[in-house]
Amino acid sequence: MTNGVATTAHPIERVGVVGSGAMGAGIVELCAVRGLDVRLAVSRESSLTSAPQRIAASLNRRVAKQKLTEDERDAALARISLTTDLADLGDRQLVIEAVPEDESIKLDLFATLDKVLEPDAILASTTSAITITKLARATTRPQRVLGIHFFNPVVAMPLVELVPTLLTDQDVSRRAESFIADTLDRRPLPTQDRSGFVVNALLVPYLLSAIRMVESGFSSAELVDQGMELGCAHPMGPLRLCDMIGLDVVAAAADALYGEFKEPLYTPPPLLSRMVESGFLGRKSGRGFYDYA
Ligand SMILES: NC(=O)c1ccc[n+]([C@@H]2O[C@H](COP(=O)([O-])OP(=O)(O)OC[C@H]3O[C@@H](n4cnc5c(N)ncnc54)[C@H](O)[C@@H]3O)[C@@H](O)[C@H]2O)c1
């Protein structure tokens, strides 16, 4: 029951996730801890080893902080299976895509998933700024496609944006809302399908402004971050946050927002583009505005 509306369909119990980066791994961990049978599809053989290690390391940190018992960790790990073959997602009721923020990769993936999933399966994207309608149109089931936009780190952040399109069935939206609120115990924020939805449409221009301050020599990354952490009580300053999100993700989100609105405030600053081209992607590559070596 969500917003007083009863959902008639079976609850979602079998979930597929595609992509094992920060978001995919986090979504798998959250689903497994919440008791779901979750299958992770990865594109590289090496991820069959590295992805479970990453998830286990995160679960171990939660055990160390006494947020989870060892038994709960073991039960969660036992609910996770992995595959390199998208066809193995064929029995999933919901598949959440978490591959890089690249429109062509996501369109290809949606077209393929559409072929392997049961006709009544729901297909969701955790894209930051690509419109869900574009992804839905790559499938033959646009009425069963919507955005389920998690935040990073997934296991710690309570908000999930829920993004139905003009084509999404109301029942699919209600099921997804119940999944987020009742099954995952997260706070769904319903939003319309516009690039960036609510949060990134506000957050991305703020991050880009911080990068421009550093680029122009007006201030340093450390001082800008200090300003927002100590002056505005933000838990993390904008440059540190860019490093955590991934500079490639920030740049791709800026491109998508600019494509949608044509507002100069969404254009990626050249410094951001050069850092991405140089492989300085933030924490995940070991170097961004800060050094993580
Ligand atoms: N990083 C964030 O803070 C954040 C927050 C919210 C939403 N998002 C969105 O979530 C999505 C994923 O972001 P991320 O930060 O985890 O990205 P990432 O680049 O860290 O990870 C993406 C993963 O997908 C894998 N991959 C690439 N092509 C694939 C394919 N065809 N099949 C299976 N796996 C494939 C890559 O190897 C990589 O492991 C993006 O759309 C991003 O915009 C990111």
XYZ file of C-alpha atoms and ligand atoms in Angstrom:
337
model
C 0.000 0.000 0.000
C 1.521 3.341 -1.043
C -0.173 6.766 -0.905
C -3.351 4.937 0.060
C -3.447 3.056 -3.266
C -3.412 -0.719 -3.065
C -1.213 -2.510 -5.601
C -2.840 -5.655 -6.923
C 0.150 -7.254 -8.701
C 2.518 -9.684 -6.979
C 5.267 -7.962 -5.024
C 8.598 -7.751 -6.816
C 10.897 -10.497 -5.505
C 13.261 -11.262 -8.418
C 15.363 -8.304 -9.484
C 18.032 -7.966 -12.163
C 20.700 -5.261 -12.165
C 22.954 -4.452 -15.133
C 26.341 -2.812 -14.454
C 28.598 -3.246 -11.438
C 29.977 0.266 -10.914
C 29.242 2.306 -7.793
C 25.516 2.354 -8.496
C 24.951 -1.191 -9.744
C 26.924 -2.712 -6.852
C 25.059 -0.519 -4.361
C 21.630 -1.417 -5.793
C 22.485 -5.138 -5.672
C 23.625 -4.814 -2.057
C 20.486 -2.930 -1.033
C 18.160 -5.412 -2.773
C 19.955 -8.409 -1.247
C 19.862 -6.977 2.277
C 16.151 -6.288 1.834
C 15.559 -9.988 1.114
C 15.300 -10.000 -2.686
C 16.682 -12.569 -5.078
C 19.016 -10.365 -7.134
C 20.994 -11.215 -10.264
C 23.769 -8.921 -11.449
C 24.689 -8.846 -15.141
C 28.257 -7.697 -15.820
C 29.984 -7.067 -19.135
C 33.472 -8.331 -18.207
C 34.527 -11.779 -16.950
C 36.796 -10.074 -14.387
C 33.739 -8.427 -12.788
C 32.433 -11.891 -11.849
C 35.134 -11.819 -9.145
C 35.585 -8.100 -8.483
C 31.882 -7.200 -8.142
C 31.064 -9.686 -5.343
C 34.301 -8.656 -3.595
C 33.228 -5.010 -3.727
C 29.753 -5.854 -2.379
C 31.190 -8.106 0.356
C 33.625 -5.347 1.395
C 30.741 -2.905 1.750
C 28.662 -5.418 3.733
C 31.688 -6.095 5.988
C 32.000 -2.359 6.719
C 28.348 -2.387 7.823
C 28.968 -5.418 10.036
C 31.952 -3.613 11.592
C 29.686 -0.609 12.295
C 27.108 -3.008 13.807
C 24.480 -1.981 11.268
C 24.209 -5.599 10.121
C 24.885 -8.960 11.786
C 27.238 -11.534 10.250
C 24.228 -13.784 9.596
C 22.420 -10.973 7.758
C 25.542 -10.341 5.676
C 25.857 -14.024 4.771
C 22.156 -14.289 3.924
C 22.418 -11.184 1.702
C 25.454 -12.576 -0.139
C 23.632 -15.882 -0.691
C 20.782 -14.032 -2.460
C 23.132 -12.584 -5.116
C 23.915 -14.382 -8.368
C 26.031 -13.131 -11.260
C 26.072 -13.587 -15.007
C 27.739 -12.215 -18.136
C 24.715 -13.243 -20.233
C 21.755 -10.858 -20.331
C 19.514 -13.815 -21.279
C 19.933 -15.016 -17.671
C 17.771 -12.059 -16.604
C 14.807 -13.634 -18.421
C 12.948 -14.606 -15.217
C 13.315 -11.206 -13.512
C 10.191 -9.164 -12.639
C 12.185 -5.914 -12.572
C 15.521 -5.086 -14.212
C 17.384 -1.922 -13.206
C 19.999 -0.639 -15.628
C 23.117 1.008 -14.105
C 25.605 1.120 -17.000
C 27.652 4.264 -17.839
C 25.836 7.535 -18.497
C 26.110 7.121 -22.276
C 22.946 7.305 -24.341
C 24.034 4.873 -27.059
C 25.125 2.206 -24.532
C 21.820 2.514 -22.684
C 19.707 2.452 -25.883
C 21.452 -0.742 -27.067
C 20.983 -2.330 -23.671
C 17.281 -1.436 -23.455
C 16.666 -2.910 -26.925
C 18.430 -6.145 -25.896
C 16.719 -6.419 -22.515
C 13.357 -5.911 -24.209
C 14.018 -9.076 -26.229
C 15.083 -11.287 -23.296
C 12.612 -10.240 -20.588
C 9.080 -11.579 -20.101
C 6.479 -9.215 -21.628
C 5.214 -8.119 -18.196
C 8.681 -7.409 -16.721
C 9.414 -3.821 -15.717
C 12.502 -2.129 -17.111
C 14.053 0.742 -15.125
C 17.023 3.058 -15.519
C 19.015 4.826 -12.820
C 20.266 7.391 -15.330
C 21.197 10.786 -13.906
C 20.020 12.966 -16.773
C 19.074 11.017 -19.919
C 15.319 11.234 -20.400
C 13.475 7.980 -19.689
C 11.189 8.455 -22.706
C 14.201 8.081 -25.054
C 15.116 4.774 -23.389
C 11.495 3.583 -23.356
C 11.226 4.201 -27.110
C 14.082 1.718 -27.699
C 11.756 -1.032 -26.443
C 8.427 -2.532 -27.511
C 7.099 -2.004 -23.955
C 7.318 1.751 -23.235
C 4.342 1.368 -20.877
C 6.533 -0.834 -18.630
C 9.594 1.468 -18.557
C 10.375 4.105 -15.937
C 13.227 5.790 -14.082
C 14.267 4.607 -10.616
C 17.036 7.056 -9.782
C 19.069 6.043 -6.726
C 21.650 8.236 -5.007
C 25.249 7.481 -4.161
C 26.118 5.678 -1.911
C 22.948 3.663 -2.502
C 22.898 1.880 0.861
C 23.167 5.164 2.785
C 20.935 7.539 0.835
C 17.212 7.495 1.674
C 15.888 9.172 -1.492
C 14.956 7.496 -4.787
C 13.461 9.557 -7.630
C 10.601 7.759 -9.365
C 10.248 8.842 -12.990
C 7.259 7.629 -14.987
C 6.998 8.935 -18.550
C 3.869 9.994 -20.412
C 3.802 6.404 -21.713
C 4.216 4.518 -18.396
C 1.200 2.520 -17.137
C -0.126 3.840 -13.834
C -0.050 0.334 -12.405
C 3.661 0.030 -13.248
C 4.328 3.349 -11.465
C 2.377 2.196 -8.429
C 4.265 -1.108 -8.312
C 7.594 0.673 -8.565
C 6.578 3.141 -5.863
C 5.575 0.314 -3.553
C 8.860 -1.461 -4.352
C 10.877 1.629 -3.382
C 8.879 2.493 -0.256
C 7.763 -0.875 1.139
C 10.356 -3.344 -0.150
C 13.496 -1.187 -0.145
C 12.401 1.139 2.690
C 13.416 4.220 0.703
C 11.627 7.526 0.189
C 10.244 7.773 -3.356
C 10.224 11.253 -4.882
C 7.860 11.228 -7.873
C 9.102 13.515 -10.625
C 8.405 14.206 -14.275
C 10.627 12.964 -17.067
C 12.830 15.995 -17.678
C 16.596 15.751 -17.912
C 18.073 15.803 -14.390
C 14.634 15.269 -12.797
C 14.499 17.322 -9.562
C 17.800 16.710 -7.800
C 20.368 16.743 -10.620
C 18.690 19.691 -12.353
C 19.617 21.643 -9.191
C 22.810 19.844 -8.172
C 24.681 19.722 -11.508
C 24.784 23.512 -12.167
C 26.014 23.987 -8.587
C 28.839 21.471 -9.162
C 29.716 23.102 -12.497
C 29.859 26.541 -10.818
C 32.287 25.160 -8.239
C 34.479 23.731 -11.035
C 34.426 27.139 -12.792
C 35.654 28.809 -9.572
C 38.644 26.473 -9.530
C 39.176 26.717 -13.313
C 39.272 30.526 -13.255
C 41.780 30.547 -10.364
C 39.266 32.347 -8.175
C 39.708 29.697 -5.454
C 41.098 26.222 -4.820
C 39.174 22.937 -4.584
C 40.044 22.697 -0.869
C 38.810 26.222 -0.085
C 35.597 25.890 -2.103
C 34.857 22.600 -0.330
C 35.658 24.119 3.064
C 33.326 26.994 2.299
C 30.349 24.743 1.652
C 31.158 22.228 4.413
C 31.762 24.781 7.171
C 29.616 27.643 5.896
C 26.550 25.734 4.713
C 26.831 22.511 6.738
C 27.042 20.373 3.587
C 28.515 16.986 4.555
C 30.792 17.165 1.507
C 31.970 20.115 -0.589
C 31.166 20.194 -4.336
C 34.605 19.168 -5.671
C 34.858 16.222 -3.285
C 31.315 15.317 -4.315
C 32.283 15.489 -8.021
C 35.108 13.037 -7.256
C 32.693 10.703 -5.491
C 30.063 10.820 -8.253
C 32.701 10.375 -10.988
C 33.753 13.270 -13.242
C 32.635 11.311 -16.323
C 29.156 10.994 -14.814
C 29.055 14.729 -13.955
C 30.187 15.660 -17.496
C 27.665 13.315 -19.131
C 24.861 14.655 -16.939
C 25.860 18.235 -17.854
C 25.804 17.334 -21.571
C 22.349 15.769 -21.238
C 21.006 18.763 -19.288
C 22.449 21.198 -21.834
C 20.934 19.121 -24.644
C 17.523 19.385 -23.005
C 17.465 23.021 -21.837
C 20.210 24.818 -23.857
C 20.993 26.886 -20.741
C 24.653 28.052 -20.560
C 24.777 27.148 -16.850
C 24.630 23.459 -17.841
C 27.629 23.522 -20.216
C 30.558 21.423 -18.940
C 33.538 23.705 -18.134
C 36.622 22.898 -20.290
C 38.545 21.872 -17.143
C 35.975 19.134 -16.494
C 36.146 17.894 -20.098
C 39.984 17.837 -20.055
C 40.061 15.945 -16.753
C 37.665 13.306 -18.133
C 39.714 13.018 -21.365
C 42.843 12.581 -19.217
C 41.265 9.741 -17.243
C 40.987 11.789 -14.036
C 37.543 10.505 -13.096
C 37.693 11.024 -9.317
C 37.810 8.319 -6.658
C 37.185 5.448 -9.051
C 40.314 6.222 -11.092
C 42.435 7.318 -8.105
C 42.630 10.957 -9.185
C 40.204 13.820 -9.665
C 40.186 17.158 -7.880
C 41.942 15.222 -5.108
C 44.531 12.445 -5.177
C 43.373 9.016 -3.895
C 46.546 7.076 -4.717
N 27.876 7.888 -9.649
C 26.816 8.482 -9.088
O 26.955 9.212 -8.087
C 25.445 8.261 -9.647
C 24.315 8.615 -8.870
C 23.033 8.349 -9.390
C 22.900 7.776 -10.637
N 24.015 7.478 -11.380
C 23.821 6.879 -12.700
O 23.950 5.464 -12.563
C 24.528 4.919 -13.765
C 25.790 4.158 -13.414
O 26.666 5.044 -12.762
P 28.021 4.530 -12.070
O 28.588 5.696 -11.350
O 27.781 3.265 -11.335
O 28.885 4.241 -13.394
P 30.259 3.482 -13.565
O 30.826 3.972 -14.837
O 31.041 3.546 -12.291
O 29.817 1.939 -13.735
C 29.169 1.423 -14.855
C 29.462 -0.070 -14.938
O 28.748 -0.629 -16.046
C 29.614 -1.555 -16.715
N 29.113 -1.701 -18.070
C 29.365 -0.961 -19.170
N 28.654 -1.413 -20.230
C 27.939 -2.478 -19.748
C 27.030 -3.389 -20.367
N 26.676 -3.256 -21.645
N 26.506 -4.384 -19.608
C 26.840 -4.522 -18.293
N 27.696 -3.679 -17.677
C 28.229 -2.672 -18.396
C 31.005 -0.934 -16.586
O 31.990 -1.913 -16.743
C 30.941 -0.401 -15.143
O 31.269 -1.409 -14.210
C 24.760 6.102 -14.712
O 23.665 6.244 -15.569
C 24.835 7.289 -13.750
O 24.461 8.508 -14.347
C 25.279 7.685 -10.911
